[in-house]
Short mmCIF file of N, CA, C and O in Angstrom, two decimals:
data_model
loop_
_atom_site.label_atom_id
_atom_site.label_comp_id
_atom_site.label_asym_id
_atom_site.label_seq_id
_atom_site.Cartn_x
_atom_site.Cartn_y
_atom_site.Cartn_z
N GLY P 1 183.65 135.53 92.54
CA GLY P 1 183.19 136.81 92.14
C GLY P 1 182.94 137.50 93.26
O GLY P 1 182.81 137.35 94.47
N SER P 2 183.10 139.03 92.80
CA SER P 2 183.14 140.09 94.04
C SER P 2 181.91 140.35 94.34
O SER P 2 181.08 140.43 93.57
N PRO P 3 181.70 140.42 95.75
CA PRO P 3 180.50 140.86 96.43
C PRO P 3 180.03 142.13 95.71
O PRO P 3 178.85 142.41 95.62
N HIS P 4 181.15 143.17 95.50
CA HIS P 4 180.85 144.46 95.14
C HIS P 4 180.19 144.40 93.75
O HIS P 4 179.02 145.21 93.31
N LEU P 5 180.52 143.61 92.77
CA LEU P 5 180.41 143.32 91.50
C LEU P 5 178.90 142.61 91.48
O LEU P 5 178.07 143.13 90.66
N GLU P 6 178.64 141.82 92.31
CA GLU P 6 177.44 141.28 92.53
C GLU P 6 176.24 142.17 92.86
O GLU P 6 175.32 142.30 92.14
N ALA P 7 176.55 143.09 93.73
CA ALA P 7 175.61 144.14 94.28
C ALA P 7 175.54 145.26 93.03
O ALA P 7 174.39 145.55 92.81
N ALA P 8 176.71 145.50 92.38
CA ALA P 8 176.32 146.43 91.29
C ALA P 8 175.42 145.91 90.10
O ALA P 8 174.59 146.55 89.51
N CYS P 9 175.70 144.67 89.61
CA CYS P 9 175.03 144.07 88.63
C CYS P 9 173.27 143.99 89.10
O CYS P 9 172.55 144.23 88.46
N GLY P 10 172.95 143.59 90.41
CA GLY P 10 171.76 143.57 90.95
C GLY P 10 171.22 145.09 90.91
O GLY P 10 170.01 145.19 90.36
N VAL P 11 171.87 146.18 91.32
CA VAL P 11 171.33 147.49 91.19
C VAL P 11 171.20 147.84 89.61
O VAL P 11 169.92 148.40 89.33
N LEU P 12 171.99 147.52 88.76
CA LEU P 12 171.89 147.96 87.42
C LEU P 12 170.63 147.15 86.88
O LEU P 12 169.99 147.70 86.01
N ALA P 13 170.27 145.76 87.31
CA ALA P 13 169.24 145.05 86.67
C ALA P 13 168.02 145.69 87.04
O ALA P 13 167.07 145.82 86.41
N ALA P 14 167.83 146.18 88.46
CA ALA P 14 166.71 146.85 88.83
C ALA P 14 166.47 148.00 88.09
O ALA P 14 165.17 148.46 87.88
N LEU P 15 167.48 149.00 87.74
CA LEU P 15 167.43 149.97 86.88
C LEU P 15 166.93 149.74 85.70
O LEU P 15 166.35 150.96 84.97
N MET P 16 166.89 148.46 85.09
CA MET P 16 166.55 148.38 83.69
C MET P 16 164.96 147.82 83.77
O MET P 16 164.39 147.33 82.94
N GLY P 17 164.31 147.75 85.16
CA GLY P 17 163.01 147.12 85.42
C GLY P 17 161.94 147.96 84.36
O GLY P 17 162.24 149.01 84.05
N PRO P 18 160.93 147.22 84.37
CA PRO P 18 159.85 147.84 83.69
C PRO P 18 159.17 149.12 84.20
O PRO P 18 158.44 149.69 83.75
N ASP P 19 159.58 149.05 85.69
CA ASP P 19 158.95 150.43 86.45
C ASP P 19 159.67 151.63 86.34
O ASP P 19 159.53 152.52 86.82
N GLN P 20 160.87 151.57 85.62
CA GLN P 20 161.78 152.67 85.41
C GLN P 20 161.30 153.53 84.20
O GLN P 20 161.04 152.84 83.19
N PRO P 21 161.72 154.83 84.38
CA PRO P 21 161.72 155.49 83.23
C PRO P 21 162.86 155.24 82.16
O PRO P 21 163.78 154.52 82.58
N THR P 22 162.39 155.16 80.89
CA THR P 22 163.18 154.82 79.89
C THR P 22 164.68 155.38 79.82
O THR P 22 165.57 154.82 79.51
N GLU P 23 164.75 156.59 80.29
CA GLU P 23 166.14 157.29 80.36
C GLU P 23 167.09 156.59 81.54
O GLU P 23 168.23 156.43 81.30
N VAL P 24 166.34 156.34 82.56
CA VAL P 24 167.12 155.43 83.61
C VAL P 24 167.36 154.12 83.29
O VAL P 24 168.59 153.73 83.26
N SER P 25 166.81 153.28 82.43
CA SER P 25 166.99 152.29 81.67
C SER P 25 168.22 152.40 80.84
O SER P 25 169.27 151.54 80.82
N ARG P 26 168.17 153.22 79.90
CA ARG P 26 169.17 153.66 79.16
C ARG P 26 170.51 153.81 79.69
O ARG P 26 171.31 153.42 79.21
N GLN P 27 170.40 154.68 80.66
CA GLN P 27 171.74 154.91 81.69
C GLN P 27 172.25 153.64 81.99
O GLN P 27 173.37 153.38 82.05
N ALA P 28 171.32 152.75 82.69
CA ALA P 28 171.66 151.77 83.33
C ALA P 28 172.26 150.63 82.20
O ALA P 28 173.47 150.24 82.64
N LEU P 29 171.89 150.67 80.95
CA LEU P 29 172.21 149.89 79.91
C LEU P 29 173.77 150.33 79.68
O LEU P 29 174.61 149.67 79.10
N LEU P 30 173.92 151.52 79.53
CA LEU P 30 175.31 152.16 79.11
C LEU P 30 176.27 151.83 80.35
O LEU P 30 177.46 151.56 80.01
N SER P 31 175.69 151.80 81.42
CA SER P 31 176.88 151.34 82.50
C SER P 31 177.20 150.02 82.54
O SER P 31 178.36 149.71 82.56
N VAL P 32 176.14 149.19 82.27
CA VAL P 32 176.46 147.63 81.97
C VAL P 32 177.50 147.55 80.78
O VAL P 32 178.44 146.62 80.86
N ARG P 33 177.17 148.23 79.80
CA ARG P 33 178.13 148.04 78.68
C ARG P 33 179.61 148.57 79.05
O ARG P 33 180.75 147.91 78.70
N ARG P 34 179.64 149.61 79.69
CA ARG P 34 181.08 149.98 80.20
C ARG P 34 181.57 149.08 81.23
O ARG P 34 182.86 148.89 81.24
N LEU P 35 180.77 148.53 82.09
CA LEU P 35 181.34 147.53 83.08
C LEU P 35 181.74 146.23 82.11
O LEU P 35 182.98 145.74 82.66
N ALA P 36 181.25 145.82 81.41
CA ALA P 36 181.61 144.52 80.49
C ALA P 36 182.93 145.07 79.83
O ALA P 36 183.84 144.07 79.90
N ASP P 37 182.89 146.20 79.16
CA ASP P 37 184.08 146.51 78.51
C ASP P 37 185.39 146.49 79.49
O ASP P 37 186.48 145.87 79.11
N ALA P 38 185.18 147.02 80.58
CA ALA P 38 186.30 147.12 81.53
C ALA P 38 186.71 145.97 82.15
O ALA P 38 187.87 145.81 82.51
N MET P 39 185.68 144.97 82.43
CA MET P 39 185.91 143.73 83.25
C MET P 39 186.80 142.90 81.99
O MET P 39 187.55 142.12 82.39
N ARG P 40 186.26 142.93 80.80
CA ARG P 40 186.90 142.07 79.70
C ARG P 40 188.17 142.57 79.37
O ARG P 40 189.00 141.84 78.95
N ALA P 41 188.56 143.98 79.45
CA ALA P 41 189.69 144.43 79.17
C ALA P 41 190.69 144.03 80.40
O ALA P 41 191.95 143.62 79.98
N GLN P 42 190.33 143.87 81.57
CA GLN P 42 190.93 143.37 82.58
C GLN P 42 191.37 141.91 82.42
O GLN P 42 192.39 141.50 82.73
N GLN P 43 190.35 141.04 81.74
CA GLN P 43 190.40 139.69 81.83
C GLN P 43 191.62 139.51 80.85
O GLN P 43 192.48 138.74 80.92
N HIS P 44 191.52 140.33 79.56
CA HIS P 44 192.59 140.19 78.70
C HIS P 44 193.70 140.60 79.17
O HIS P 44 195.01 139.81 78.89
N GLU P 45 194.18 141.61 79.75
CA GLU P 45 195.38 142.08 80.33
C GLU P 45 196.06 140.97 81.26
O GLU P 45 197.20 140.57 81.13
N ALA P 46 194.95 140.48 82.02
CA ALA P 46 195.65 139.48 82.89
C ALA P 46 195.78 138.21 82.20
O ALA P 46 196.48 137.16 82.83
N GLY P 47 195.46 137.83 80.99
CA GLY P 47 195.37 136.72 80.23
C GLY P 47 194.54 135.46 80.78
O GLY P 47 194.94 134.35 80.53
N ALA P 48 193.59 135.78 81.53
CA ALA P 48 192.42 134.94 82.16
C ALA P 48 191.80 134.47 81.14
O ALA P 48 191.34 134.96 80.14
N GLN P 49 191.25 132.98 81.40
CA GLN P 49 190.41 132.35 80.33
C GLN P 49 188.99 132.39 80.83
O GLN P 49 188.14 132.62 80.02
N GLU P 50 188.79 132.63 82.23
CA GLU P 50 187.27 132.72 82.57
C GLU P 50 186.78 134.24 82.41
O GLU P 50 187.37 135.33 82.57
N ASP P 51 185.35 134.08 81.85
CA ASP P 51 184.82 135.58 81.64
C ASP P 51 184.39 135.96 83.01
O ASP P 51 183.71 135.27 83.69
N PRO P 52 185.02 136.96 83.20
CA PRO P 52 184.58 137.46 84.38
C PRO P 52 183.07 137.88 84.66
O PRO P 52 182.64 137.96 85.77
N LEU P 53 182.45 138.02 83.60
CA LEU P 53 181.00 138.49 83.75
C LEU P 53 180.26 137.30 83.82
O LEU P 53 178.85 137.33 84.14
N GLN P 54 180.61 135.98 83.55
CA GLN P 54 179.63 134.79 83.41
C GLN P 54 178.74 134.71 84.61
O GLN P 54 177.64 134.33 84.48
N PRO P 55 179.30 134.73 85.98
CA PRO P 55 178.58 134.48 87.13
C PRO P 55 177.35 135.61 87.25
O PRO P 55 176.39 135.33 87.92
N HIS P 56 177.61 136.64 86.55
CA HIS P 56 176.41 137.78 86.58
C HIS P 56 175.70 137.87 85.54
O HIS P 56 174.48 138.47 85.45
N LEU P 57 175.73 137.14 84.48
CA LEU P 57 174.96 137.16 83.30
C LEU P 57 173.52 136.80 83.75
O LEU P 57 172.53 137.47 83.18
N PRO P 58 173.10 135.74 84.62
CA PRO P 58 171.57 135.60 84.99
C PRO P 58 170.94 136.66 85.53
O PRO P 58 169.94 136.74 85.40
N THR P 59 171.80 137.64 86.25
CA THR P 59 171.39 138.86 86.67
C THR P 59 171.15 139.86 85.77
O THR P 59 170.13 140.60 85.67
N ILE P 60 171.90 140.30 84.87
CA ILE P 60 171.75 141.40 83.97
C ILE P 60 171.34 140.92 82.62
O ILE P 60 170.64 141.95 81.92
N VAL P 61 171.38 139.80 82.17
CA VAL P 61 170.97 139.72 80.59
C VAL P 61 169.44 139.70 80.50
O VAL P 61 169.04 140.20 79.68
N PRO P 62 168.68 138.89 81.58
CA PRO P 62 167.30 138.97 81.17
C PRO P 62 166.80 140.40 81.24
O PRO P 62 165.77 140.77 80.36
N PRO P 63 167.06 141.45 82.24
CA PRO P 63 166.31 142.70 82.21
C PRO P 63 166.73 143.43 80.72
O PRO P 63 166.16 144.19 80.26
N MET P 64 168.12 143.18 80.33
CA MET P 64 168.71 143.68 79.19
C MET P 64 167.71 143.17 77.84
O MET P 64 167.25 144.10 76.93
N CYS P 65 167.39 141.86 77.93
CA CYS P 65 166.39 141.36 77.04
C CYS P 65 165.06 142.10 77.13
O CYS P 65 164.61 142.27 75.97
N SER P 66 164.60 142.18 78.02
CA SER P 66 163.32 142.62 78.35
C SER P 66 163.08 144.30 77.92
O SER P 66 162.36 144.44 77.02
N VAL P 67 164.21 144.85 78.11
CA VAL P 67 164.30 146.34 77.52
C VAL P 67 164.33 146.11 76.04
O VAL P 67 163.57 147.01 75.27
N ALA P 68 165.28 145.55 75.66
CA ALA P 68 165.22 145.45 74.10
C ALA P 68 163.95 144.78 73.30
O ALA P 68 163.71 145.23 72.25
N ALA P 69 163.34 144.08 74.15
CA ALA P 69 162.05 143.43 73.54
C ALA P 69 160.82 144.41 73.63
O ALA P 69 159.82 144.25 72.87
N HIS P 70 160.76 145.35 74.59
CA HIS P 70 159.72 145.99 74.86
C HIS P 70 159.69 147.34 74.60
O HIS P 70 159.12 148.17 75.20
N THR P 71 160.94 148.05 74.04
CA THR P 71 161.05 149.22 73.81
C THR P 71 161.33 149.61 72.21
O THR P 71 161.53 148.50 71.60
N SER P 72 161.43 150.90 71.77
CA SER P 72 161.77 151.04 70.48
C SER P 72 162.65 152.18 70.45
O SER P 72 162.99 152.80 71.37
N GLY P 73 163.06 152.52 69.17
CA GLY P 73 163.88 153.74 68.90
C GLY P 73 165.40 153.72 69.64
O GLY P 73 165.97 152.69 69.79
N PRO P 74 165.76 154.89 70.18
CA PRO P 74 167.09 155.02 70.82
C PRO P 74 167.43 153.92 72.07
O PRO P 74 168.45 153.29 72.19
N VAL P 75 166.44 153.72 72.78
CA VAL P 75 166.69 152.90 73.88
C VAL P 75 166.57 151.49 73.51
O VAL P 75 167.64 150.61 74.00
N ARG P 76 166.00 151.00 72.57
CA ARG P 76 166.03 149.74 71.89
C ARG P 76 167.48 149.44 71.35
O ARG P 76 168.29 148.62 71.47
N GLY P 77 168.23 150.64 70.52
CA GLY P 77 169.43 150.53 69.71
C GLY P 77 170.35 150.57 70.93
O GLY P 77 171.25 149.87 70.95
N THR P 78 170.07 151.07 72.09
CA THR P 78 171.13 151.20 73.26
C THR P 78 171.14 149.62 73.70
O THR P 78 172.25 149.18 74.23
N ALA P 79 169.90 149.21 73.94
CA ALA P 79 169.87 147.74 74.58
C ALA P 79 170.35 146.69 73.71
O ALA P 79 171.35 145.84 74.16
N GLU P 80 170.29 146.77 72.40
CA GLU P 80 170.90 146.07 71.45
C GLU P 80 172.62 146.10 71.31
O GLU P 80 173.01 145.20 71.50
N ARG P 81 173.08 147.35 71.37
CA ARG P 81 174.68 147.43 71.27
C ARG P 81 175.12 147.09 72.64
O ARG P 81 176.23 146.52 72.67
N SER P 82 174.44 147.17 73.92
CA SER P 82 174.77 146.86 75.17
C SER P 82 174.72 145.35 75.30
O SER P 82 175.94 144.78 75.60
N LEU P 83 173.83 144.69 74.63
CA LEU P 83 173.76 143.33 74.72
C LEU P 83 174.93 142.65 73.55
O LEU P 83 175.49 141.68 74.16
N CYS P 84 175.41 143.22 72.78
CA CYS P 84 176.41 143.02 71.71
C CYS P 84 177.52 142.82 72.54
O CYS P 84 178.47 141.96 72.43
N ARG P 85 177.81 143.88 73.56
CA ARG P 85 179.12 143.91 74.36
C ARG P 85 178.99 142.75 75.34
O ARG P 85 180.06 142.17 75.63
N VAL P 86 177.94 142.96 76.17
CA VAL P 86 177.88 141.97 77.26
C VAL P 86 177.94 140.45 76.83
O VAL P 86 178.65 139.78 77.54
N LEU P 87 177.24 140.25 75.85
CA LEU P 87 177.28 138.63 75.22
C LEU P 87 178.53 138.46 74.32
O LEU P 87 178.95 137.50 74.06
N ASP P 88 179.48 139.55 74.36
CA ASP P 88 180.70 139.35 73.92
C ASP P 88 180.66 138.58 72.45
O ASP P 88 181.47 137.81 72.10
N MET P 89 179.84 139.51 71.78
CA MET P 89 179.63 138.86 70.16
C MET P 89 180.99 138.91 69.20
O MET P 89 181.46 139.97 69.26
N ASP P 90 181.04 138.06 68.58
CA ASP P 90 182.07 137.99 67.53
C ASP P 90 181.56 138.41 66.15
O ASP P 90 180.55 137.55 65.66
N PRO P 91 181.87 139.66 65.83
CA PRO P 91 181.19 140.19 64.49
C PRO P 91 181.17 139.19 63.21
O PRO P 91 180.54 139.34 62.38
N VAL P 92 182.30 138.52 63.14
CA VAL P 92 182.61 137.64 62.12
C VAL P 92 181.72 136.26 62.03
O VAL P 92 180.98 136.04 61.05
N SER P 93 181.78 135.78 63.30
CA SER P 93 180.94 134.31 63.30
C SER P 93 179.79 134.53 63.83
O SER P 93 178.87 133.69 63.34
N GLY P 94 179.42 135.70 64.28
CA GLY P 94 177.84 136.00 64.83
C GLY P 94 177.58 135.23 66.02
O GLY P 94 176.54 134.90 66.28
N THR P 95 178.79 134.61 66.75
CA THR P 95 178.34 133.59 68.02
C THR P 95 178.86 134.55 69.32
O THR P 95 179.91 135.38 69.24
N PRO P 96 178.19 134.32 70.39
CA PRO P 96 178.79 134.94 71.59
C PRO P 96 180.14 134.14 72.17
O PRO P 96 180.51 133.36 71.80
N GLY P 97 180.66 134.92 72.99
CA GLY P 97 182.08 134.59 73.80
C GLY P 97 181.58 133.25 74.57
O GLY P 97 180.39 132.81 74.92
N GLU P 98 182.63 132.60 74.75
CA GLU P 98 182.55 131.12 75.48
C GLU P 98 181.90 131.29 76.75
O GLU P 98 180.83 130.41 76.92
N GLY P 99 182.18 132.14 77.73
CA GLY P 99 181.31 132.24 79.02
C GLY P 99 179.87 132.46 78.81
O GLY P 99 178.96 131.96 79.42
N VAL P 100 179.53 133.17 77.76
CA VAL P 100 178.25 133.68 77.20
C VAL P 100 177.51 132.47 76.81
O VAL P 100 176.46 131.95 77.27
N ALA P 101 178.21 131.51 75.95
CA ALA P 101 177.56 130.47 75.47
C ALA P 101 177.28 129.40 76.34
O ALA P 101 176.40 128.68 76.35
N LYS P 102 178.09 129.34 77.52
CA LYS P 102 177.84 128.23 78.65
C LYS P 102 176.62 128.51 79.20
O LYS P 102 175.51 127.78 79.55
N TYR P 103 176.39 130.05 79.35
CA TYR P 103 175.15 130.74 80.15
C TYR P 103 173.94 130.47 79.38
O TYR P 103 172.87 129.84 79.89
N LEU P 104 174.28 130.66 77.96
CA LEU P 104 172.99 130.37 77.17
C LEU P 104 172.81 128.81 77.01
O LEU P 104 171.33 128.33 76.97
N ALA P 105 173.60 128.02 77.15
CA ALA P 105 173.43 126.40 76.93
C ALA P 105 172.74 125.95 78.19
O ALA P 105 172.14 125.04 78.26
N ALA P 106 172.77 126.61 79.22
CA ALA P 106 172.49 126.17 80.50
C ALA P 106 170.74 126.45 80.82
O ALA P 106 170.13 126.29 81.76
N GLY P 107 170.25 127.04 79.51
CA GLY P 107 168.66 127.40 79.61
C GLY P 107 168.26 128.39 80.45
O GLY P 107 167.69 128.30 81.29
N PRO P 108 168.51 129.64 79.84
CA PRO P 108 168.09 130.95 80.60
C PRO P 108 166.58 130.95 80.35
O PRO P 108 166.00 130.14 79.59
N GLY P 109 165.96 131.77 81.21
CA GLY P 109 164.35 132.05 81.18
C GLY P 109 163.95 132.48 79.72
O GLY P 109 164.60 132.48 79.02
N GLY P 110 162.49 132.43 79.83
CA GLY P 110 161.73 132.57 78.63
C GLY P 110 162.07 133.93 77.80
O GLY P 110 162.27 133.94 76.44
N THR P 111 162.16 135.02 78.45
CA THR P 111 162.60 136.33 77.91
C THR P 111 163.74 136.33 77.06
O THR P 111 163.99 136.61 76.02
N VAL P 112 164.99 135.67 77.67
CA VAL P 112 166.07 135.57 77.42
C VAL P 112 166.15 134.77 76.03
O VAL P 112 166.59 134.92 74.88
N ARG P 113 165.58 133.55 76.22
CA ARG P 113 165.34 132.52 74.87
C ARG P 113 164.56 133.00 73.69
O ARG P 113 165.04 132.66 72.73
N SER P 114 163.54 133.67 74.01
CA SER P 114 162.83 134.09 73.17
C SER P 114 163.53 135.17 72.07
O SER P 114 163.23 135.55 70.85
N LEU P 115 164.29 136.00 72.94
CA LEU P 115 164.94 137.17 72.21
C LEU P 115 166.15 136.74 71.52
O LEU P 115 166.41 137.28 70.50
N LEU P 116 166.95 136.04 72.01
CA LEU P 116 168.37 135.73 71.95
C LEU P 116 168.32 134.43 70.85
O LEU P 116 168.94 133.51 71.14
N THR P 117 167.50 134.56 69.64
CA THR P 117 167.51 133.70 68.67
C THR P 117 168.93 134.13 67.96
O THR P 117 169.42 134.90 67.95
N GLU P 118 169.15 132.71 67.02
CA GLU P 118 170.34 132.91 66.30
C GLU P 118 170.20 133.99 65.19
O GLU P 118 171.25 134.82 65.07
N PRO P 119 169.11 134.45 64.50
CA PRO P 119 169.15 135.59 63.76
C PRO P 119 169.36 136.86 64.44
O PRO P 119 169.99 137.92 63.86
N PHE P 120 168.84 136.90 65.78
CA PHE P 120 168.89 138.27 66.56
C PHE P 120 170.26 138.22 66.81
O PHE P 120 171.02 139.26 66.71
N LEU P 121 170.99 137.22 67.34
CA LEU P 121 172.56 137.36 67.87
C LEU P 121 173.19 137.64 66.47
O LEU P 121 174.07 138.42 66.51
N ARG P 122 173.20 137.01 65.46
CA ARG P 122 173.76 137.37 64.12
C ARG P 122 173.78 139.09 63.71
O ARG P 122 174.77 139.65 63.59
N ARG P 123 172.72 139.54 63.84
CA ARG P 123 172.32 140.85 63.68
C ARG P 123 172.96 141.80 64.59
O ARG P 123 173.74 142.77 64.30
N VAL P 124 172.86 141.47 65.93
CA VAL P 124 173.28 142.12 66.91
C VAL P 124 175.05 141.95 66.86
O VAL P 124 175.66 143.33 67.12
N ALA P 125 175.47 141.03 66.27
CA ALA P 125 176.76 140.86 66.17
C ALA P 125 177.43 141.83 65.20
O ALA P 125 178.65 142.03 65.53
N ARG P 126 176.72 142.16 64.25
CA ARG P 126 177.34 142.87 63.09
C ARG P 126 177.19 144.35 63.52
O ARG P 126 177.65 145.17 62.71
N ILE P 127 176.57 144.83 64.61
CA ILE P 127 176.44 146.17 65.09
C ILE P 127 177.99 146.53 65.38
O ILE P 127 178.77 146.09 65.99
N SER P 128 178.11 147.74 64.54
CA SER P 128 179.62 148.11 64.44
C SER P 128 179.74 148.83 65.89
O SER P 128 178.89 149.79 66.26
N PHE P 129 181.00 148.51 66.73
CA PHE P 129 181.30 149.12 67.86
C PHE P 129 181.56 150.58 67.93
O PHE P 129 181.31 151.28 68.94
N ASP P 130 182.11 151.17 66.73
CA ASP P 130 182.47 152.46 66.66
C ASP P 130 181.53 153.22 65.80
O ASP P 130 182.09 154.18 65.07
N ASP P 131 180.22 152.79 65.48
CA ASP P 131 179.66 153.62 64.47
C ASP P 131 179.11 154.88 65.15
O ASP P 131 179.15 155.23 66.24
N GLU P 132 178.48 155.89 64.40
CA GLU P 132 178.25 157.19 64.67
C GLU P 132 177.17 157.14 65.98
O GLU P 132 177.16 158.06 66.90
N LEU P 133 176.45 156.15 65.85
CA LEU P 133 175.15 156.39 67.02
C LEU P 133 175.46 155.91 68.13
O LEU P 133 175.37 156.55 69.20
N PHE P 134 176.80 155.15 68.28
CA PHE P 134 177.17 154.70 69.52
C PHE P 134 177.96 156.10 70.28
O PHE P 134 177.79 156.31 71.55
N THR P 135 178.85 156.80 69.45
CA THR P 135 179.58 158.04 70.05
C THR P 135 178.51 158.95 70.26
O THR P 135 178.66 159.51 71.42
N ALA P 136 177.59 159.07 69.36
CA ALA P 136 176.45 160.05 69.81
C ALA P 136 175.47 159.77 71.08
O ALA P 136 174.83 160.79 71.54
N GLU P 137 175.36 158.61 71.56
CA GLU P 137 174.61 158.33 72.80
C GLU P 137 175.25 158.46 73.94
O GLU P 137 174.55 158.24 74.91
N GLU P 138 176.52 158.79 74.06
CA GLU P 138 177.18 158.86 75.18
C GLU P 138 177.04 160.33 75.88
O GLU P 138 177.77 160.69 76.92
N TYR P 139 176.23 161.38 75.36
CA TYR P 139 175.91 162.58 76.05
C TYR P 139 175.49 162.39 77.42
O TYR P 139 175.07 161.56 77.96
#
């Protein structure tokens, strides 16, 4: 993995910390989502099998789960939509991408385990990527 990507994920994780204002967390979530989309697009173009985000999931997923669990309204919505993208959720099967499944199988911490239950993952997987809320929150 790239040291720049590692540093970026660390900074974004810190910006989602409980000591940050909600708008800072929301912008960090949007940035993580854009990063995930860009990296997976590159992976797809290159025909690569490995999920480029997999090594960084332990850094970015716990603070995302924490924001989703401890906020409400638009920030929670942004956290859930961002988790949907970062976890590479399949809207049909309600399951995460292969790289993410490996991370989840490796036994992530309590915050991640308690939030990412099967019902939560199925619900988040159904979030439409192009719904009105998503386009409206890019202001």
